[in-house]
Short mmCIF file of C-alpha atoms in Angstrom, two decimals:
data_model
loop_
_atom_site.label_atom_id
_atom_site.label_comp_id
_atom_site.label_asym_id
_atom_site.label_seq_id
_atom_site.Cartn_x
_atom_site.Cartn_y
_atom_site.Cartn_z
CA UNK U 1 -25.17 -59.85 -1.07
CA UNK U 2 -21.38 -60.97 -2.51
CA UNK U 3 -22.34 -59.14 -5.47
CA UNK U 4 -22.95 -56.26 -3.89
CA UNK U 5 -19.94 -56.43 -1.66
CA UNK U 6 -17.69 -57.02 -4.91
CA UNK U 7 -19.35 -53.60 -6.83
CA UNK U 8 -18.08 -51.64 -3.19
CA UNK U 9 -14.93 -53.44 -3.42
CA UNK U 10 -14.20 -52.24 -6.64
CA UNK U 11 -15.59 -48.89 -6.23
CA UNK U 12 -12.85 -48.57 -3.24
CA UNK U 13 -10.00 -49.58 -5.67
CA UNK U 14 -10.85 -47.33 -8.09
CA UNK U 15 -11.57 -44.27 -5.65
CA UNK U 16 -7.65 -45.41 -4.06
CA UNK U 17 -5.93 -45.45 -7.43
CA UNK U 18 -7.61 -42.73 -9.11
CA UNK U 19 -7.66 -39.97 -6.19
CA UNK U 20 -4.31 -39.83 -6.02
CA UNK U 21 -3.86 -38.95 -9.81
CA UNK U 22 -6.77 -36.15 -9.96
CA UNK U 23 -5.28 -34.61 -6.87
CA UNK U 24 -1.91 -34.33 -8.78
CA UNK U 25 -3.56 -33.51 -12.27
CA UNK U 26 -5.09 -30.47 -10.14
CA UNK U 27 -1.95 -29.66 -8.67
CA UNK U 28 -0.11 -29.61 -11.80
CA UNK U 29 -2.91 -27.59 -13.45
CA UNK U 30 -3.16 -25.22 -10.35
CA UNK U 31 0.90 -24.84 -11.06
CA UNK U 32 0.43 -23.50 -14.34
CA UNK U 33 -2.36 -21.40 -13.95
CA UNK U 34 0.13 -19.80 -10.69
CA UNK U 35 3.39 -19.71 -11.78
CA UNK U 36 3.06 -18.14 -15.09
CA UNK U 37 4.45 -14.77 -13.71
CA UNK U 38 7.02 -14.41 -11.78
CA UNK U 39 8.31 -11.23 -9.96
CA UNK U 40 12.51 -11.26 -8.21
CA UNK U 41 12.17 -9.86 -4.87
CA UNK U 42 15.29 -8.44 -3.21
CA UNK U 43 15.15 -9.60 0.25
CA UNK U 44 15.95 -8.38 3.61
CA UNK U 45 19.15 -11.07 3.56
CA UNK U 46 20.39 -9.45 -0.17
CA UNK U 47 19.60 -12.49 -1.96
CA UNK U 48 17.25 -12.11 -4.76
CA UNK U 49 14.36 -14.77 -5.14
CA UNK U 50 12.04 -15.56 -7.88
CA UNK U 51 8.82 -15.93 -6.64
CA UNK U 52 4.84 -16.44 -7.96
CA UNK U 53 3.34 -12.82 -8.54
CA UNK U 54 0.16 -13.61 -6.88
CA UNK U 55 2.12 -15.53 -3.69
CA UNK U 56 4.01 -12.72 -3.67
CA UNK U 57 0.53 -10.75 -3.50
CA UNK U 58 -0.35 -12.28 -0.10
CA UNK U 59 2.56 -11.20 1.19
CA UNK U 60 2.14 -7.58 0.28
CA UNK U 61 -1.12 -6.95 1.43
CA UNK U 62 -0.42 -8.82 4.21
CA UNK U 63 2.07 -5.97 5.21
CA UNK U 64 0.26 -3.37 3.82
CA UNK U 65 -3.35 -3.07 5.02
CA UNK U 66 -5.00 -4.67 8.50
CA UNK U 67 -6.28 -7.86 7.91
CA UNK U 68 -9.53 -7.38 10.22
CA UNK U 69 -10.30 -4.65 7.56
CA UNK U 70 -13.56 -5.38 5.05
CA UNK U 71 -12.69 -8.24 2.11
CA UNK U 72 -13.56 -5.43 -0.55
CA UNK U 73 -11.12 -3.09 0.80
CA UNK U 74 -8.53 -6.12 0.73
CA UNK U 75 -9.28 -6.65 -2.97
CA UNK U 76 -8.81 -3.12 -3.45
CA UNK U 77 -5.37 -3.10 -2.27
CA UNK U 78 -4.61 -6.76 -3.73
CA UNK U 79 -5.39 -4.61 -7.09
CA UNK U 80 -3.31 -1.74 -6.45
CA UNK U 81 -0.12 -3.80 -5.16
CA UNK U 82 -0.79 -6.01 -8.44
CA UNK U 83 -0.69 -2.88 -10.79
CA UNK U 84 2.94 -1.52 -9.09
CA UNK U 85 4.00 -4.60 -9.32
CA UNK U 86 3.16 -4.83 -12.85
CA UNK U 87 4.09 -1.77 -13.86
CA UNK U 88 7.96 -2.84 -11.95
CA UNK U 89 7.85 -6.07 -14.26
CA UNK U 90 7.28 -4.48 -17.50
CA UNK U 91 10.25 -1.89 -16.70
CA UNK U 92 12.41 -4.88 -16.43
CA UNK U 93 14.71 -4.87 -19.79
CA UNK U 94 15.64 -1.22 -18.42
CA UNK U 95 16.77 -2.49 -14.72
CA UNK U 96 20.10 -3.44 -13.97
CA UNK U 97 19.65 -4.03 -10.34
CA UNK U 98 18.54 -7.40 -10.98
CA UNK U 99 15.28 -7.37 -9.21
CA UNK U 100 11.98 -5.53 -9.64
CA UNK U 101 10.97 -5.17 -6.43
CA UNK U 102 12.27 -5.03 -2.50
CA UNK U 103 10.43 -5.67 0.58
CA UNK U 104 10.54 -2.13 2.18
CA UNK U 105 8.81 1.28 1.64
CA UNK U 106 11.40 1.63 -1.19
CA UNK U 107 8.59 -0.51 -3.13
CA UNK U 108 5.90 -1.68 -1.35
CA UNK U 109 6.10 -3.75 1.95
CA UNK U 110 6.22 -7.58 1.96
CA UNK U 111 6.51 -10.02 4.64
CA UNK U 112 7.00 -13.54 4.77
CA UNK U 113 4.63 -16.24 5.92
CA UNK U 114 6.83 -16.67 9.17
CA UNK U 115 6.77 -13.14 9.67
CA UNK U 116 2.94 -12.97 9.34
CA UNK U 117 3.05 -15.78 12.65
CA UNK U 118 4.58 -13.15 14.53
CA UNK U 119 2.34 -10.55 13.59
CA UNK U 120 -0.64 -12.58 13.87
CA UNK U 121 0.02 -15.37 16.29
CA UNK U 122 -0.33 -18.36 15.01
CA UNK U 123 -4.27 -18.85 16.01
CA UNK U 124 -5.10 -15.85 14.03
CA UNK U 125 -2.63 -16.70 10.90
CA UNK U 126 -5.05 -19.35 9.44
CA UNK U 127 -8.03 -17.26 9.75
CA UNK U 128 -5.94 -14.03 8.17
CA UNK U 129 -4.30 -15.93 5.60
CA UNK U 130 -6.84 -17.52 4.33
CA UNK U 131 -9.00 -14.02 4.38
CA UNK U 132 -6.21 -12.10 2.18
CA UNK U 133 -5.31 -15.25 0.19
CA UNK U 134 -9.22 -15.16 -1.31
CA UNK U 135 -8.76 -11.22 -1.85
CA UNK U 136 -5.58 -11.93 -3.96
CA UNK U 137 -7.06 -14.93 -5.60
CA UNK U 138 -10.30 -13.40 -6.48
CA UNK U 139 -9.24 -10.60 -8.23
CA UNK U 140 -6.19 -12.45 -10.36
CA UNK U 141 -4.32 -10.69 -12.67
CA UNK U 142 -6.43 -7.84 -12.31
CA UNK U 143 -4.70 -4.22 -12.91
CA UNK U 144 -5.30 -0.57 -13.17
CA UNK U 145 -4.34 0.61 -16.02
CA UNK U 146 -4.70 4.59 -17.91
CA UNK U 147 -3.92 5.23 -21.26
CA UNK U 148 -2.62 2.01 -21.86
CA UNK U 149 -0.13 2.45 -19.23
CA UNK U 150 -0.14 0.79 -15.93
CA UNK U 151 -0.87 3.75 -13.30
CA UNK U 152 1.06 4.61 -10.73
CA UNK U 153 -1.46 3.45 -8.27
CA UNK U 154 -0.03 5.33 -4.81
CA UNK U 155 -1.94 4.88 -1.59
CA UNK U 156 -1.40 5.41 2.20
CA UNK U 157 -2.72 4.83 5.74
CA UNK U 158 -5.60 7.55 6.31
CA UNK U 159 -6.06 10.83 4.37
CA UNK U 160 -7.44 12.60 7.53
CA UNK U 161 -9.64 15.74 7.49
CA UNK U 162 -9.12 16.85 3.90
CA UNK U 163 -9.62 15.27 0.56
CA UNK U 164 -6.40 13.42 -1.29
CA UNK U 165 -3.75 15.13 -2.89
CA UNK U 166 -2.93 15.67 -6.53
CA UNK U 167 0.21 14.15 -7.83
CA UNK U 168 1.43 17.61 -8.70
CA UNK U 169 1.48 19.27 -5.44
CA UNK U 170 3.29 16.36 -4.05
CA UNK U 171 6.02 15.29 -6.78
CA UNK U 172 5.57 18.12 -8.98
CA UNK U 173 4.78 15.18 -11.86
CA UNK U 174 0.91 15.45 -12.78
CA UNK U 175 -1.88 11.99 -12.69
CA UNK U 176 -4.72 12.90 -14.57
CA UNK U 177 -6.23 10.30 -12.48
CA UNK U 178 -4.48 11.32 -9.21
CA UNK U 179 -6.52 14.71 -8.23
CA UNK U 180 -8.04 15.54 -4.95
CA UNK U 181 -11.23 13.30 -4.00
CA UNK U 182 -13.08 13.07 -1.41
CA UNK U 183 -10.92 11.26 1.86
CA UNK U 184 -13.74 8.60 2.19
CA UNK U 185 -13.19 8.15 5.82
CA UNK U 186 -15.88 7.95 8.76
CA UNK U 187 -13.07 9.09 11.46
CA UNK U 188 -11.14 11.97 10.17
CA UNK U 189 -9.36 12.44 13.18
CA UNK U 190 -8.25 9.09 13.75
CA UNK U 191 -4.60 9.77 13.32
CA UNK U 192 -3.73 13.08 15.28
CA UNK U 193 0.11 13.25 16.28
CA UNK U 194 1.82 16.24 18.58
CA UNK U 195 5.34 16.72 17.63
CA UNK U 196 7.62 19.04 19.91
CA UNK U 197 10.88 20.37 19.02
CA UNK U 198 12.95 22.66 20.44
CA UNK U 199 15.65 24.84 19.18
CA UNK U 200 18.25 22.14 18.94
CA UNK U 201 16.04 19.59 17.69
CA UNK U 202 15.07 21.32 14.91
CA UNK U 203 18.53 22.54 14.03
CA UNK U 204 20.27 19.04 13.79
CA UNK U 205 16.66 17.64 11.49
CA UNK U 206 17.15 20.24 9.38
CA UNK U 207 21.04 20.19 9.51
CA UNK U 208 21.10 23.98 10.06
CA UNK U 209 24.96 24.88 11.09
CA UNK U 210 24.25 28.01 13.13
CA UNK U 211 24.19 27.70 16.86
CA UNK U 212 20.48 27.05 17.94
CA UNK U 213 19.08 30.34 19.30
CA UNK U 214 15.52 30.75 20.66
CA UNK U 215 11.92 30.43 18.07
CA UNK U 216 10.69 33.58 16.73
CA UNK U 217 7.48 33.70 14.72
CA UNK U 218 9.58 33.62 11.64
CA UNK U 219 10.93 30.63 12.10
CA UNK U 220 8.37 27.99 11.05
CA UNK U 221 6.14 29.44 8.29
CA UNK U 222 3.92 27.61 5.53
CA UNK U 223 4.17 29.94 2.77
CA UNK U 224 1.92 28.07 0.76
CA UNK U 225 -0.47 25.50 0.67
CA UNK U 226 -1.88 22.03 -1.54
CA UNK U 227 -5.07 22.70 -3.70
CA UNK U 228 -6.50 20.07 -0.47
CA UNK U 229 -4.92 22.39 2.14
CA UNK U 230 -2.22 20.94 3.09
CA UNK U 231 1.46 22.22 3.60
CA UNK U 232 3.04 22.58 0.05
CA UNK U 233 6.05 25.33 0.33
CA UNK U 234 7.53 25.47 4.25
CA UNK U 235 10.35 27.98 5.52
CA UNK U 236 12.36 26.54 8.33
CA UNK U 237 14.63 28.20 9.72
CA UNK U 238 15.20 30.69 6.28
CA UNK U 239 15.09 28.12 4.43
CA UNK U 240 12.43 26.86 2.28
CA UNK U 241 11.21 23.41 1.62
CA UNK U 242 8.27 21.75 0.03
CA UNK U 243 5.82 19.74 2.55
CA UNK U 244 7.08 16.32 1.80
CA UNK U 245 10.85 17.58 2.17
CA UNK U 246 10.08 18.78 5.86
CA UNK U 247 7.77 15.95 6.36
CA UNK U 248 10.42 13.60 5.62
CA UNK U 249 12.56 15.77 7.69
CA UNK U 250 10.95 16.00 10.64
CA UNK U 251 9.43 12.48 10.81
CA UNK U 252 6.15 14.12 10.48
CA UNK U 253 2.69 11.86 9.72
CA UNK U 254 1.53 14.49 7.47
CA UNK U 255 1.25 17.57 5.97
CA UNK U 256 -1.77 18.85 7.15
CA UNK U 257 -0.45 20.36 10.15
CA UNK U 258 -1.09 23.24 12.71
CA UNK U 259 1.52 24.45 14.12
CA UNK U 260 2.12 26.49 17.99
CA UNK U 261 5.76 28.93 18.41
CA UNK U 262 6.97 29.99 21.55
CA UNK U 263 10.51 31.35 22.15
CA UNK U 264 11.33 27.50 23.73
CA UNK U 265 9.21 25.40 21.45
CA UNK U 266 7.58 24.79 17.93
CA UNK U 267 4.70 22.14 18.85
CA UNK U 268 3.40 20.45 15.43
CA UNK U 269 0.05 18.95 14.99
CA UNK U 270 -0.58 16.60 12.02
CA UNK U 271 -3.49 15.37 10.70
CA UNK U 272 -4.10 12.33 8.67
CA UNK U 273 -1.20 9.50 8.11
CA UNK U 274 0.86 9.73 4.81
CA UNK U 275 1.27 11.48 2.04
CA UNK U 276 -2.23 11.73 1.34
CA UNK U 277 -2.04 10.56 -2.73
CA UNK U 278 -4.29 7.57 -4.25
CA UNK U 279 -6.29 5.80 -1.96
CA UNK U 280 -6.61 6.17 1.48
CA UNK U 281 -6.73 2.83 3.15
CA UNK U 282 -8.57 3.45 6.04
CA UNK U 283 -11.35 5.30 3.50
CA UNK U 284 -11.28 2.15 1.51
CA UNK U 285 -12.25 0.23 4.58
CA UNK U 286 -14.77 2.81 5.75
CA UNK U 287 -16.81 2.81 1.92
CA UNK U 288 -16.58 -1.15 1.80
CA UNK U 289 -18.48 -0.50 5.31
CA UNK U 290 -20.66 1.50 3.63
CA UNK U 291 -21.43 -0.97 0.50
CA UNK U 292 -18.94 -0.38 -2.24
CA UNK U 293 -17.51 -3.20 -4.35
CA UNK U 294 -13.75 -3.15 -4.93
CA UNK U 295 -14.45 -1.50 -8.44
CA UNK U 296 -16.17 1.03 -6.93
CA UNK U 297 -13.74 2.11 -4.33
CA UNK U 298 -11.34 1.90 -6.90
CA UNK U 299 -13.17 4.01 -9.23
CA UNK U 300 -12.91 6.64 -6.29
CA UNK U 301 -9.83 7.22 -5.64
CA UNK U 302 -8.24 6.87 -8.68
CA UNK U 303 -11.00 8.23 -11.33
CA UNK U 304 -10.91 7.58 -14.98
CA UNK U 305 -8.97 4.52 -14.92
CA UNK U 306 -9.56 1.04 -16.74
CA UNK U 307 -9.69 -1.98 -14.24
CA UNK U 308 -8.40 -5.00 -16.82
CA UNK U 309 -6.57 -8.57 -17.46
CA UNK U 310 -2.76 -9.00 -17.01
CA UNK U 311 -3.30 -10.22 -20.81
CA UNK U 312 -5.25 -7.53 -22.23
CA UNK U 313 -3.42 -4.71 -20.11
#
């Protein structure tokens, strides 16, 4: 019986000074596997801080995409934040700024663990943290890449009721893996907006100088459209513009629009939410619903790309 009581005793001794070391042996591993690449964020207080690139994931698609939406559709987006913020990384030696990336639409969206409390309360912030943490983590250093480049792998809130756009008809600067697919999304018309404008609103947007003078028919025409259907050449007021300018303008949703004239009012309708190039996020969601991996959606939205390593890439 004191035998036995002596093997426990030093069992417990051995667990207490031995624990302690493998815990920090993991840590220290767990360091270097995390910290090998770095990304400087410029933050919303102008200083610029250094921080892990997959860290620095969380935060990203924690901005980004709903965290109640499907874990493949998180991975999805963990992959496509990953590859622009690659892409910003190896552009470095060119960038005087001194940073690669900000926290705003200017790059992509990030928020900080704090902010993610207020978003989330702090009840949900475990449970959401944890689920966007595993997205990042389980697709590390994973990247889009097309012809050896890193793509320029665009996405936005909900295509609506037409497929995506090509780069061209957007930027005028051609993708050969950014053409129009299929929107993906169950709900089409989940993101319908009503805009309103009268004569003097739409003067000052546009910064016409005249004196505002009642609508004719003339005044609000789409002379062309997107390949997908969307607004691509727009004359306001005798002036043309292409759909993103007068998107952009106007504070518009999207492009896709319908649009009412009376002599008192232009009344807008949009369709869809963004500029409709890449993936859609809310289609991402809807086909990881419907069973697709994060390779698959992937494969979808931006076709004829090469999902690889940070290494190999």
């Amino acid at each position: 019986m004191r035998k036995e009581w002596l093997r426990i005793l030093v069992l417990l001794v051995i667990i207490i000074v031995l624990f302690p070391w493998t815990v920090l042996r993991w840590y220290n591993q767990s360091e270097v596997r995390t910290e090998d690449i770095a990304i400087r964020v410029l933050m919303p207080d102008g200083q610029v801080k250094s921080l892990d690139l997959e860290d620095y994931l969380v935060g990203v698609v924690a901005a980004e995409m709903p965290a109640e939406f499907e874990e493949e559709a998180l991975k999805a987006q963990a992959i496509a934040a990953r590859t622009y913020a690659a892409q910003r990384i190896s552009q470095r030696s060119g960038n005087e700024a001194g940073y690669d990336v900000d926290t705003t639409v200017n790059s992509q969206v990030w928020i900080s663990e704090d902010k993610m409390k207020e978003k989330w309360n702090l009840l949900s912030y475990w449970r959401y943290h944890s689920k966007i943490e595993k997205a990042v983590t389980s697709t590390k250093d994973q990247v889009l890449v097309a012809g050896g480049q890193y793509i320029d792998a665009f996405f936005h809130s909900s295509t609506g009721r037409k497929p995506t756009e090509r780069a061209e008809d957007v930027w005028s600067s051609s993708r050969p893996y950014l053409q129009n697919v299929a929107a993906g999304e169950e709900k089409p018309t989940r993101y319908v907006k009503t805009y309103t404008f009268t004569p003097s609103d739409l003067y000052q947007k546009v910064g016409h100088s005249s004196t505002a003078k009642a609508f004719t028919e003339s005044d609000f025409v789409v002379l062309s459209e997107t390949a997908a259907g969307r607004a691509k050449v727009v004359r306001v007021l005798g002036k043309n513009y292409t759909g993103a300018q007068i998107r952009t303008l106007l504070g518009l949703a999207s492009t896709d629009m319908e649009i009412t004239i009376t002599p008192q009012q232009i009344k807008i309708t949009t369709y869809g939410n963004g500029h409709a190039v890449g993936m859609s996020q809310y289609g991402a969601n809807d086909l990881a619903k419907a069973g697709k991996t994060c390779e698959e959606i992937l494969q979808h939205y931006y076709p004829g790309t090469q999902l690889l390593n940070l290494t190999k890439a």
